[in-house]
Amino acid sequence: MNKKLIAALSLPVIFMAGWMGILSFERCSIQHDVIIAVSGYDPRDLLSGHYIDLNLNWKDTDCSQFFEKVCPQKAFLQRYKFYLPEKDAADMQTLINRSGNNLDLALVFSYQKDKRPVLKEMLVDNENWKTWLNLSLIHI
């Protein structure tokens, strides 16, 4: 009797674990990261609160990273806000103001066709923003 009860209780757990595994595999195998250039930020008023308000720049984006080799502009919003921790916002504001418009900013998205893109991180001069900020603070 105990063996039948254990088997009956184990079956839903095994089923759910298998289903979650299949969904995770599908999500990882289809989804990939894409980098989209940004522009249109005002270095004098870049940070509002603790986020950077950025416009996507499709003209400077490499469209070959997408499945059809065409930028799917309609899948993305035109403007995104990238949130920064409070402790980094002031330093980031100062360094970007010093650089003016000479920075190469880009956003990294997790992209899957027919799904809403998910903003993952911001790149500054091809570096993760946190790495760029720490390196820039060392050189001050």
Coordinates of C-alpha atoms in Angstrom, one line a residue:
M1 CA 0.0 0.0 0.0
N2 CA 2.8 2.5 0.8
K3 CA 4.5 1.8 -2.5
K4 CA 1.3 2.6 -4.4
L5 CA 0.8 5.8 -2.4
I6 CA 4.4 6.9 -3.0
A7 CA 4.1 6.1 -6.7
A8 CA 0.8 8.1 -6.9
L9 CA 2.3 11.1 -5.2
S10 CA 5.6 11.0 -7.2
L11 CA 3.9 10.9 -10.6
P12 CA 2.7 14.5 -10.6
V13 CA 6.1 15.7 -9.3
I14 CA 8.0 13.8 -12.1
F15 CA 5.5 15.1 -14.7
M16 CA 5.9 18.8 -13.6
A17 CA 9.7 18.5 -13.5
G18 CA 9.8 17.0 -17.0
W19 CA 7.5 19.7 -18.3
M20 CA 9.6 22.5 -16.7
G21 CA 12.7 20.9 -18.3
I22 CA 11.1 20.9 -21.7
L23 CA 10.0 24.5 -21.4
S24 CA 13.4 25.6 -20.2
F25 CA 15.1 23.8 -23.1
E26 CA 12.8 25.5 -25.6
R27 CA 13.4 28.9 -24.1
C28 CA 17.2 28.5 -24.1
S29 CA 17.5 27.0 -27.5
I30 CA 15.4 29.7 -29.3
Q31 CA 16.2 32.8 -27.4
H32 CA 19.5 34.7 -27.9
D33 CA 21.0 38.0 -26.9
V34 CA 21.1 40.9 -29.3
I35 CA 22.8 44.3 -29.0
I36 CA 21.1 47.4 -30.2
A37 CA 22.8 50.8 -30.4
V38 CA 21.2 53.7 -28.6
S39 CA 21.2 57.4 -29.2
G40 CA 19.4 60.6 -28.5
Y41 CA 20.3 60.9 -24.8
D42 CA 21.0 64.4 -23.5
P43 CA 24.3 64.3 -21.5
R44 CA 23.2 67.3 -19.5
D45 CA 20.0 65.6 -18.3
L46 CA 20.9 62.0 -18.7
L47 CA 19.8 60.6 -15.4
S48 CA 16.3 61.2 -14.2
G49 CA 15.9 59.6 -10.8
H50 CA 18.1 56.5 -11.1
Y51 CA 17.5 55.5 -14.6
I52 CA 18.9 56.4 -18.1
D53 CA 16.3 57.1 -20.7
L54 CA 17.6 55.8 -24.1
N55 CA 16.3 55.8 -27.7
L56 CA 17.1 52.8 -29.9
N57 CA 19.3 53.6 -32.9
W58 CA 18.5 51.1 -35.6
K59 CA 20.7 52.8 -38.2
D60 CA 23.9 51.9 -36.2
T61 CA 22.6 48.4 -35.1
D62 CA 24.0 45.2 -36.8
C63 CA 20.9 43.6 -38.1
S64 CA 22.7 40.4 -39.0
Q65 CA 22.4 39.2 -35.4
F66 CA 18.6 38.6 -35.9
F67 CA 17.2 35.5 -37.3
E68 CA 16.0 36.9 -40.7
K69 CA 19.1 39.3 -40.9
V70 CA 16.6 42.2 -40.7
C71 CA 16.1 44.4 -37.7
P72 CA 12.6 43.7 -36.2
Q73 CA 11.9 47.3 -35.2
K74 CA 8.2 46.7 -34.5
A75 CA 9.1 44.0 -31.8
F76 CA 10.9 46.7 -29.7
L77 CA 9.8 49.9 -28.1
Q78 CA 11.5 53.0 -29.4
R79 CA 12.6 54.2 -25.9
Y80 CA 13.8 52.2 -22.9
K81 CA 14.8 53.1 -19.4
F82 CA 17.8 51.4 -17.8
Y83 CA 17.7 51.5 -14.1
L84 CA 20.9 52.0 -12.0
P85 CA 21.6 51.4 -8.4
E86 CA 21.4 54.6 -6.4
K87 CA 25.0 54.4 -5.3
D88 CA 26.2 54.4 -8.9
A89 CA 23.9 57.0 -10.5
A90 CA 25.8 60.1 -9.5
D91 CA 29.2 58.7 -10.6
M92 CA 27.7 57.6 -13.9
Q93 CA 26.1 61.0 -14.4
T94 CA 29.5 62.7 -13.8
L95 CA 31.5 60.4 -16.1
I96 CA 29.0 60.6 -19.0
N97 CA 28.7 64.4 -18.7
R98 CA 32.5 64.6 -19.0
S99 CA 32.5 62.3 -22.1
G100 CA 29.7 64.3 -23.8
N101 CA 28.3 62.4 -26.8
N102 CA 31.6 60.5 -27.4
L103 CA 30.4 57.3 -25.7
D104 CA 29.2 54.3 -27.6
L105 CA 26.1 53.2 -25.7
A106 CA 24.1 50.0 -26.5
L107 CA 21.4 47.9 -24.8
V108 CA 21.5 44.1 -24.6
F109 CA 18.2 42.3 -25.0
S110 CA 17.2 38.7 -24.7
Y111 CA 15.3 38.2 -27.9
Q112 CA 13.0 35.5 -29.1
K113 CA 10.9 35.9 -32.3
D114 CA 7.2 36.6 -31.6
K115 CA 8.0 37.3 -27.9
R116 CA 8.5 40.6 -26.2
P117 CA 12.3 41.4 -25.9
V118 CA 13.7 41.6 -22.3
L119 CA 16.2 44.3 -21.5
K120 CA 19.2 42.6 -19.8
E121 CA 22.0 45.2 -19.6
M122 CA 23.6 48.3 -20.9
L123 CA 27.0 48.5 -22.6
V124 CA 29.2 51.6 -22.5
D125 CA 32.0 51.5 -25.1
N126 CA 31.4 47.7 -25.5
E127 CA 31.8 47.0 -21.8
N128 CA 29.2 46.2 -19.2
W129 CA 28.2 49.5 -17.7
K130 CA 29.4 48.5 -14.2
T131 CA 32.8 47.4 -15.5
W132 CA 33.1 50.6 -17.5
L133 CA 32.1 52.7 -14.5
N134 CA 34.7 51.0 -12.2
L135 CA 37.5 51.3 -14.8
S136 CA 36.6 55.0 -15.4
L137 CA 36.6 55.8 -11.7
I138 CA 40.1 54.3 -11.4
H139 CA 41.4 56.7 -14.0
I140 CA 40.1 59.8 -12.4

